[in-house]
GROMACS .gro file of C-alpha atoms in nm:
model
  383
    1UNK     CA    1   2.451  -6.413  -1.594
    2UNK     CA    2   2.057  -6.225  -1.589
    3UNK     CA    3   1.890  -6.155  -1.237
    4UNK     CA    4   1.507  -6.234  -1.283
    5UNK     CA    5   1.269  -6.042  -1.056
    6UNK     CA    6   0.973  -6.299  -1.010
    7UNK     CA    7   0.667  -6.138  -1.138
    8UNK     CA    8   0.471  -6.100  -0.804
    9UNK     CA    9   0.793  -5.926  -0.669
   10UNK     CA   10   0.768  -5.706  -0.993
   11UNK     CA   11   0.379  -5.609  -0.964
   12UNK     CA   12   0.432  -5.515  -0.616
   13UNK     CA   13   0.740  -5.268  -0.670
   14UNK     CA   14   0.520  -5.142  -0.989
   15UNK     CA   15   0.212  -5.112  -0.767
   16UNK     CA   16   0.435  -4.897  -0.484
   17UNK     CA   17   0.604  -4.690  -0.742
   18UNK     CA   18   0.218  -4.598  -0.889
   19UNK     CA   19   0.115  -4.541  -0.546
   20UNK     CA   20   0.416  -4.330  -0.460
   21UNK     CA   21   0.377  -4.125  -0.770
   22UNK     CA   22  -0.007  -4.078  -0.722
   23UNK     CA   23   0.062  -3.953  -0.328
   24UNK     CA   24   0.316  -3.706  -0.456
   25UNK     CA   25   0.122  -3.560  -0.730
   26UNK     CA   26  -0.186  -3.495  -0.494
   27UNK     CA   27   0.061  -3.322  -0.240
   28UNK     CA   28   0.216  -3.118  -0.527
   29UNK     CA   29  -0.131  -3.017  -0.700
   30UNK     CA   30  -0.318  -2.925  -0.333
   31UNK     CA   31   0.005  -2.727  -0.223
   32UNK     CA   32   0.048  -2.922   0.086
   33UNK     CA   33   0.418  -2.841   0.153
   34UNK     CA   34   0.567  -2.522   0.140
   35UNK     CA   35   0.903  -2.493   0.009
   36UNK     CA   36   1.058  -2.187   0.203
   37UNK     CA   37   1.396  -2.166  -0.028
   38UNK     CA   38   1.099  -2.015  -0.285
   39UNK     CA   39   0.990  -1.750  -0.035
   40UNK     CA   40   1.148  -1.402  -0.142
   41UNK     CA   41   1.353  -1.252   0.112
   42UNK     CA   42   1.141  -0.925   0.072
   43UNK     CA   43   0.889  -1.157   0.291
   44UNK     CA   44   1.094  -1.095   0.594
   45UNK     CA   45   1.118  -0.742   0.564
   46UNK     CA   46   1.020  -0.573   0.898
   47UNK     CA   47   0.798  -0.289   0.898
   48UNK     CA   48   0.792  -0.094   1.231
   49UNK     CA   49   0.475   0.090   1.342
   50UNK     CA   50   0.540   0.342   1.581
   51UNK     CA   51   0.344   0.580   1.847
   52UNK     CA   52   0.473   0.894   2.083
   53UNK     CA   53   0.455   0.682   2.394
   54UNK     CA   54   0.733   0.479   2.260
   55UNK     CA   55   0.531   0.151   2.184
   56UNK     CA   56   0.693  -0.040   1.874
   57UNK     CA   57   0.504  -0.295   1.647
   58UNK     CA   58   0.724  -0.499   1.419
   59UNK     CA   59   0.539  -0.659   1.118
   60UNK     CA   60   0.671  -0.863   0.815
   61UNK     CA   61   0.450  -0.976   0.511
   62UNK     CA   62   0.508  -1.334   0.543
   63UNK     CA   63   0.200  -1.456   0.748
   64UNK     CA   64   0.143  -1.089   0.833
   65UNK     CA   65   0.343  -1.179   1.119
   66UNK     CA   66   0.409  -0.925   1.438
   67UNK     CA   67   0.748  -1.033   1.543
   68UNK     CA   68   0.793  -0.760   1.843
   69UNK     CA   69   0.590  -0.548   2.014
   70UNK     CA   70   0.788  -0.302   2.221
   71UNK     CA   71   0.620  -0.137   2.516
   72UNK     CA   72   0.719   0.048   2.850
   73UNK     CA   73   0.634  -0.096   3.182
   74UNK     CA   74   0.570   0.055   3.495
   75UNK     CA   75   0.887   0.165   3.531
   76UNK     CA   76   0.950   0.310   3.176
   77UNK     CA   77   1.166   0.006   3.089
   78UNK     CA   78   1.111  -0.113   2.742
   79UNK     CA   79   0.991  -0.486   2.702
   80UNK     CA   80   0.890  -0.727   2.425
   81UNK     CA   81   0.591  -0.852   2.533
   82UNK     CA   82   0.538  -1.153   2.244
   83UNK     CA   83   0.693  -1.445   2.130
   84UNK     CA   84   0.897  -1.523   1.820
   85UNK     CA   85   1.216  -1.572   1.639
   86UNK     CA   86   1.500  -1.362   1.600
   87UNK     CA   87   1.570  -1.499   1.242
   88UNK     CA   88   1.240  -1.409   1.055
   89UNK     CA   89   1.330  -1.706   0.832
   90UNK     CA   90   1.250  -1.967   1.090
   91UNK     CA   91   0.896  -1.844   1.060
   92UNK     CA   92   0.895  -2.056   0.788
   93UNK     CA   93   1.148  -2.322   0.792
   94UNK     CA   94   1.116  -2.418   1.169
   95UNK     CA   95   0.915  -2.742   1.156
   96UNK     CA   96   0.736  -2.648   1.518
   97UNK     CA   97   0.683  -2.321   1.448
   98UNK     CA   98   0.359  -2.270   1.660
   99UNK     CA   99   0.220  -2.001   1.460
  100UNK     CA  100   0.375  -1.726   1.631
  101UNK     CA  101   0.224  -1.364   1.552
  102UNK     CA  102   0.040  -1.475   1.253
  103UNK     CA  103  -0.282  -1.411   1.086
  104UNK     CA  104  -0.482  -1.735   1.073
  105UNK     CA  105  -0.701  -1.819   0.796
  106UNK     CA  106  -0.881  -1.913   0.600
  107UNK     CA  107  -1.044  -2.094   0.886
  108UNK     CA  108  -0.886  -2.015   1.231
  109UNK     CA  109  -0.927  -2.325   1.494
  110UNK     CA  110  -1.051  -2.637   1.367
  111UNK     CA  111  -1.255  -2.801   1.128
  112UNK     CA  112  -1.366  -3.189   1.224
  113UNK     CA  113  -1.248  -3.457   0.997
  114UNK     CA  114  -1.113  -3.175   0.778
  115UNK     CA  115  -1.456  -3.166   0.571
  116UNK     CA  116  -1.789  -2.939   0.551
  117UNK     CA  117  -2.078  -2.923   0.344
  118UNK     CA  118  -2.167  -2.628   0.137
  119UNK     CA  119  -2.535  -2.607  -0.061
  120UNK     CA  120  -2.457  -3.001  -0.098
  121UNK     CA  121  -2.156  -3.008  -0.202
  122UNK     CA  122  -1.837  -3.171   0.031
  123UNK     CA  123  -1.506  -2.985   0.058
  124UNK     CA  124  -1.186  -3.161   0.187
  125UNK     CA  125  -0.942  -2.934   0.364
  126UNK     CA  126  -0.591  -3.078   0.497
  127UNK     CA  127  -0.546  -3.303   0.810
  128UNK     CA  128  -0.308  -3.143   1.000
  129UNK     CA  129  -0.432  -3.168   1.360
  130UNK     CA  130  -0.492  -3.557   1.426
  131UNK     CA  131  -0.778  -3.636   1.225
  132UNK     CA  132  -0.913  -3.242   1.185
  133UNK     CA  133  -0.797  -2.924   1.006
  134UNK     CA  134  -0.639  -2.675   1.220
  135UNK     CA  135  -0.613  -2.293   1.135
  136UNK     CA  136  -0.669  -2.353   0.773
  137UNK     CA  137  -0.436  -2.640   0.711
  138UNK     CA  138  -0.086  -2.713   0.619
  139UNK     CA  139  -0.055  -2.382   0.410
  140UNK     CA  140  -0.258  -2.125   0.593
  141UNK     CA  141  -0.268  -1.765   0.606
  142UNK     CA  142   0.040  -1.748   0.854
  143UNK     CA  143   0.225  -1.920   0.585
  144UNK     CA  144   0.152  -1.707   0.299
  145UNK     CA  145   0.333  -1.396   0.176
  146UNK     CA  146   0.113  -1.077   0.202
  147UNK     CA  147   0.126  -0.762   0.006
  148UNK     CA  148   0.178  -0.433   0.165
  149UNK     CA  149  -0.080  -0.197   0.014
  150UNK     CA  150  -0.032   0.081   0.274
  151UNK     CA  151   0.217   0.188   0.505
  152UNK     CA  152   0.266   0.489   0.746
  153UNK     CA  153   0.404   0.583   1.079
  154UNK     CA  154   0.151   0.388   1.270
  155UNK     CA  155  -0.072   0.190   1.019
  156UNK     CA  156  -0.014  -0.096   0.774
  157UNK     CA  157  -0.248  -0.258   0.539
  158UNK     CA  158  -0.167  -0.636   0.419
  159UNK     CA  159  -0.359  -0.780   0.134
  160UNK     CA  160  -0.356  -1.152   0.013
  161UNK     CA  161  -0.584  -1.316  -0.268
  162UNK     CA  162  -0.677  -1.679  -0.182
  163UNK     CA  163  -0.765  -1.851  -0.515
  164UNK     CA  164  -1.070  -2.090  -0.514
  165UNK     CA  165  -0.962  -2.436  -0.406
  166UNK     CA  166  -0.679  -2.310  -0.196
  167UNK     CA  167  -0.634  -2.583   0.095
  168UNK     CA  168  -0.948  -2.731  -0.011
  169UNK     CA  169  -1.161  -2.422   0.047
  170UNK     CA  170  -1.416  -2.312  -0.242
  171UNK     CA  171  -1.419  -1.947  -0.380
  172UNK     CA  172  -1.146  -1.663  -0.436
  173UNK     CA  173  -1.131  -1.490  -0.127
  174UNK     CA  174  -0.976  -1.135  -0.118
  175UNK     CA  175  -0.859  -1.016   0.224
  176UNK     CA  176  -0.736  -0.702   0.373
  177UNK     CA  177  -0.594  -0.677   0.703
  178UNK     CA  178  -0.502  -0.332   0.900
  179UNK     CA  179  -0.283  -0.312   1.188
  180UNK     CA  180  -0.288   0.035   1.349
  181UNK     CA  181  -0.111   0.129   1.650
  182UNK     CA  182  -0.297   0.412   1.849
  183UNK     CA  183  -0.195   0.606   2.148
  184UNK     CA  184  -0.209   0.252   2.369
  185UNK     CA  185  -0.334  -0.028   2.132
  186UNK     CA  186  -0.282  -0.275   1.858
  187UNK     CA  187  -0.596  -0.230   1.658
  188UNK     CA  188  -0.682  -0.508   1.399
  189UNK     CA  189  -0.956  -0.454   1.111
  190UNK     CA  190  -1.020  -0.706   0.896
  191UNK     CA  191  -1.213  -0.722   0.567
  192UNK     CA  192  -1.307  -0.997   0.307
  193UNK     CA  193  -1.509  -1.062  -0.008
  194UNK     CA  194  -1.562  -1.352  -0.219
  195UNK     CA  195  -1.649  -1.427  -0.566
  196UNK     CA  196  -1.875  -1.763  -0.466
  197UNK     CA  197  -1.970  -1.910  -0.122
  198UNK     CA  198  -1.726  -2.009   0.116
  199UNK     CA  199  -1.680  -2.041   0.473
  200UNK     CA  200  -1.447  -1.781   0.667
  201UNK     CA  201  -1.309  -1.743   1.006
  202UNK     CA  202  -1.009  -1.533   1.058
  203UNK     CA  203  -0.802  -1.432   1.354
  204UNK     CA  204  -0.461  -1.357   1.508
  205UNK     CA  205  -0.223  -1.568   1.717
  206UNK     CA  206   0.044  -1.347   1.897
  207UNK     CA  207   0.156  -1.528   2.194
  208UNK     CA  208   0.166  -1.270   2.510
  209UNK     CA  209   0.426  -1.269   2.766
  210UNK     CA  210   0.343  -0.946   2.984
  211UNK     CA  211   0.663  -0.974   3.178
  212UNK     CA  212   0.869  -0.967   2.872
  213UNK     CA  213   1.052  -1.245   3.090
  214UNK     CA  214   1.161  -1.011   3.294
  215UNK     CA  215   1.429  -1.140   3.569
  216UNK     CA  216   1.407  -1.459   3.360
  217UNK     CA  217   1.069  -1.509   3.499
  218UNK     CA  218   0.965  -1.838   3.285
  219UNK     CA  219   0.597  -1.827   3.237
  220UNK     CA  220   0.260  -1.656   3.286
  221UNK     CA  221   0.125  -1.851   3.585
  222UNK     CA  222   0.124  -1.523   3.810
  223UNK     CA  223  -0.063  -1.322   3.524
  224UNK     CA  224  -0.387  -1.208   3.676
  225UNK     CA  225  -0.699  -1.245   3.448
  226UNK     CA  226  -1.062  -1.201   3.392
  227UNK     CA  227  -1.235  -1.322   3.098
  228UNK     CA  228  -1.618  -1.171   3.064
  229UNK     CA  229  -1.770  -1.544   2.991
  230UNK     CA  230  -2.003  -1.751   3.179
  231UNK     CA  231  -1.997  -2.029   2.935
  232UNK     CA  232  -1.778  -2.194   2.737
  233UNK     CA  233  -1.803  -2.471   2.431
  234UNK     CA  234  -1.722  -2.799   2.583
  235UNK     CA  235  -1.497  -3.001   2.354
  236UNK     CA  236  -1.412  -3.383   2.320
  237UNK     CA  237  -1.032  -3.527   2.362
  238UNK     CA  238  -0.933  -3.365   2.032
  239UNK     CA  239  -1.086  -3.012   2.081
  240UNK     CA  240  -1.365  -3.044   1.878
  241UNK     CA  241  -1.672  -2.906   2.017
  242UNK     CA  242  -1.932  -3.154   2.117
  243UNK     CA  243  -2.237  -2.867   2.083
  244UNK     CA  244  -2.262  -2.852   2.424
  245UNK     CA  245  -2.210  -2.522   2.651
  246UNK     CA  246  -2.040  -2.534   2.953
  247UNK     CA  247  -2.115  -2.327   3.258
  248UNK     CA  248  -1.785  -2.195   3.420
  249UNK     CA  249  -1.947  -2.184   3.787
  250UNK     CA  250  -1.956  -2.532   3.785
  251UNK     CA  251  -1.630  -2.621   3.603
  252UNK     CA  252  -1.429  -2.394   3.841
  253UNK     CA  253  -1.086  -2.418   3.688
  254UNK     CA  254  -1.272  -2.211   3.371
  255UNK     CA  255  -1.390  -1.956   3.574
  256UNK     CA  256  -1.211  -1.642   3.503
  257UNK     CA  257  -1.514  -1.418   3.572
  258UNK     CA  258  -1.313  -1.254   3.886
  259UNK     CA  259  -0.981  -1.205   3.885
  260UNK     CA  260  -0.768  -1.501   3.887
  261UNK     CA  261  -0.383  -1.603   3.849
  262UNK     CA  262  -0.367  -1.808   3.511
  263UNK     CA  263  -0.167  -2.070   3.716
  264UNK     CA  264  -0.420  -2.109   4.003
  265UNK     CA  265  -0.618  -2.406   3.856
  266UNK     CA  266  -0.399  -2.494   3.535
  267UNK     CA  267  -0.354  -2.809   3.602
  268UNK     CA  268  -0.700  -2.927   3.668
  269UNK     CA  269  -0.760  -2.824   3.285
  270UNK     CA  270  -0.901  -3.116   3.066
  271UNK     CA  271  -0.757  -3.022   2.706
  272UNK     CA  272  -0.420  -3.194   2.744
  273UNK     CA  273  -0.336  -3.500   3.032
  274UNK     CA  274  -0.126  -3.228   3.212
  275UNK     CA  275  -0.396  -3.008   3.242
  276UNK     CA  276  -0.369  -2.644   3.081
  277UNK     CA  277  -0.611  -2.433   2.895
  278UNK     CA  278  -0.724  -2.451   2.489
  279UNK     CA  279  -1.085  -2.361   2.540
  280UNK     CA  280  -1.343  -2.131   2.322
  281UNK     CA  281  -1.491  -1.891   2.583
  282UNK     CA  282  -1.874  -1.779   2.491
  283UNK     CA  283  -1.836  -1.400   2.528
  284UNK     CA  284  -2.122  -1.208   2.732
  285UNK     CA  285  -2.087  -0.911   2.530
  286UNK     CA  286  -1.884  -0.855   2.193
  287UNK     CA  287  -1.979  -0.501   2.092
  288UNK     CA  288  -1.599  -0.328   2.147
  289UNK     CA  289  -1.766  -0.124   2.403
  290UNK     CA  290  -1.576  -0.267   2.704
  291UNK     CA  291  -1.279  -0.524   2.744
  292UNK     CA  292  -1.371  -0.912   2.752
  293UNK     CA  293  -1.053  -0.984   2.846
  294UNK     CA  294  -0.827  -0.798   3.111
  295UNK     CA  295  -0.470  -0.947   3.193
  296UNK     CA  296  -0.243  -0.802   3.436
  297UNK     CA  297   0.139  -0.906   3.485
  298UNK     CA  298   0.222  -0.792   3.842
  299UNK     CA  299   0.585  -0.780   3.801
  300UNK     CA  300   0.613  -0.556   3.505
  301UNK     CA  301   0.280  -0.355   3.568
  302UNK     CA  302   0.176  -0.409   3.233
  303UNK     CA  303  -0.196  -0.473   3.164
  304UNK     CA  304  -0.371  -0.622   2.837
  305UNK     CA  305  -0.734  -0.509   2.761
  306UNK     CA  306  -0.873  -0.747   2.468
  307UNK     CA  307  -1.217  -0.636   2.271
  308UNK     CA  308  -1.348  -0.791   1.965
  309UNK     CA  309  -1.636  -0.787   1.765
  310UNK     CA  310  -1.645  -1.175   1.733
  311UNK     CA  311  -1.851  -1.381   1.978
  312UNK     CA  312  -1.530  -1.579   2.118
  313UNK     CA  313  -1.186  -1.608   2.232
  314UNK     CA  314  -1.006  -1.862   2.236
  315UNK     CA  315  -0.747  -1.922   2.537
  316UNK     CA  316  -0.420  -2.121   2.471
  317UNK     CA  317  -0.203  -2.110   2.765
  318UNK     CA  318   0.128  -2.250   2.580
  319UNK     CA  319   0.078  -2.597   2.666
  320UNK     CA  320   0.244  -2.731   2.402
  321UNK     CA  321   0.587  -2.507   2.451
  322UNK     CA  322   0.844  -2.776   2.542
  323UNK     CA  323   1.177  -2.587   2.572
  324UNK     CA  324   1.299  -2.655   2.239
  325UNK     CA  325   1.255  -2.303   2.080
  326UNK     CA  326   1.489  -2.031   2.172
  327UNK     CA  327   1.424  -1.688   2.308
  328UNK     CA  328   1.477  -1.368   2.128
  329UNK     CA  329   1.779  -1.194   2.240
  330UNK     CA  330   1.600  -0.917   2.394
  331UNK     CA  331   1.397  -1.183   2.607
  332UNK     CA  332   1.740  -1.337   2.745
  333UNK     CA  333   1.865  -1.218   3.105
  334UNK     CA  334   2.186  -1.321   3.173
  335UNK     CA  335   2.456  -1.537   2.964
  336UNK     CA  336   2.335  -1.903   2.959
  337UNK     CA  337   2.054  -1.990   2.687
  338UNK     CA  338   1.677  -1.942   2.769
  339UNK     CA  339   1.400  -2.126   2.573
  340UNK     CA  340   1.038  -2.090   2.571
  341UNK     CA  341   0.914  -2.340   2.815
  342UNK     CA  342   0.538  -2.451   2.873
  343UNK     CA  343   0.328  -2.210   2.982
  344UNK     CA  344   0.579  -1.923   2.860
  345UNK     CA  345   0.299  -1.714   2.721
  346UNK     CA  346  -0.082  -1.677   2.638
  347UNK     CA  347  -0.283  -1.659   2.310
  348UNK     CA  348  -0.580  -1.481   2.312
  349UNK     CA  349  -0.756  -1.525   2.005
  350UNK     CA  350  -1.078  -1.321   1.894
  351UNK     CA  351  -1.284  -1.543   1.652
  352UNK     CA  352  -1.603  -1.743   1.560
  353UNK     CA  353  -1.680  -2.073   1.743
  354UNK     CA  354  -1.482  -2.355   1.634
  355UNK     CA  355  -1.628  -2.615   1.363
  356UNK     CA  356  -1.900  -2.394   1.338
  357UNK     CA  357  -1.941  -2.535   0.991
  358UNK     CA  358  -2.078  -2.838   1.162
  359UNK     CA  359  -2.321  -2.663   1.374
  360UNK     CA  360  -2.588  -2.489   1.194
  361UNK     CA  361  -2.760  -2.390   1.482
  362UNK     CA  362  -2.463  -2.139   1.560
  363UNK     CA  363  -2.368  -1.811   1.420
  364UNK     CA  364  -2.269  -1.887   1.058
  365UNK     CA  365  -1.945  -1.865   0.920
  366UNK     CA  366  -2.046  -1.878   0.571
  367UNK     CA  367  -1.984  -1.571   0.343
  368UNK     CA  368  -2.166  -1.528   0.029
  369UNK     CA  369  -2.100  -1.399  -0.287
  370UNK     CA  370  -2.143  -0.990  -0.268
  371UNK     CA  371  -2.139  -0.983   0.103
  372UNK     CA  372  -1.816  -0.853   0.288
  373UNK     CA  373  -1.673  -1.015   0.627
  374UNK     CA  374  -1.544  -0.772   0.883
  375UNK     CA  375  -1.450  -0.800   1.212
  376UNK     CA  376  -1.184  -0.574   1.460
  377UNK     CA  377  -0.957  -0.719   1.746
  378UNK     CA  378  -0.804  -0.451   1.970
  379UNK     CA  379  -0.513  -0.506   2.227
  380UNK     CA  380  -0.489  -0.226   2.450
  381UNK     CA  381  -0.157  -0.210   2.663
  382UNK     CA  382  -0.127   0.010   2.963
  383UNK     CA  383   0.125   0.007   3.263
   0.00000   0.00000   0.00000
């Protein structure tokens, strides 16, 4: 007995199969998904920078990621003050890895609708944050294997060649990032050039908890912070800038011009229904002469001072950390399992304004052939 499939059903099945094949081909061609089983083990090797003050900065080639930052507190106890994983492969395989410690590019922050135009040509980038592109797309620089081109006791230089069309961006981009551990600072120097016009916005996405979770202290709400910015970028419900500049004196929950605990007004924030910060602050100065952000943890006495050559700092208060990611072993106190909860840490990202590609009146993120992109971020740590 033969089973006959109706022509209409057969046509539907063929159409579905063709559509599925098309989706798979597009996904493969554009490199939308990273197969972590193909990442070489050498990508997870830990390089340790040291100074004479007892600081250690642990770095791996995968994502140029900082996996540990060990510093002495006011009592000379060593604390690990950045979030991350004990198992380095988790930086690739963990589906909810929130950019812990990584280099961010080609384009830090958001590009509205995953689309921009250069010289009359429109480029499409992956939509990985609602209807927008976040931090360079589904496989940004945070998920690339960087080459180690220099290593010494206190310095490492990482290099990556991003081919034309990667994540939809034009131009072959050559990037060098150097981490230097001085007597009391982690200095990041970026340099990049391209063989044709492109856009670029690089940053660093380390999550800071200056207590190192001492005594099982859960969050950074008691950290005291100063941000030297009288304005911030207003955003819509998807965190895309509206083009308007807000005043922190008027919107007082964003006012950190004077020292204030991070948690004092955090529930009044508007970036999530439950409050929190994820805001680009317009810096009053960005000449690297003085710190633009200062954060103090009274519990450990550790203070962070951020300087940057960029025009903005994105302050993110760990709103979407939800208790599902386990803390590193050196941040666990007692024997019970402990996890990264909401507001466990903050990211302080020196960068250009988000979505600058759609605001020609803002400082440009366009890089031309023959130009060199440079910037510096410095995190000074004292106790």
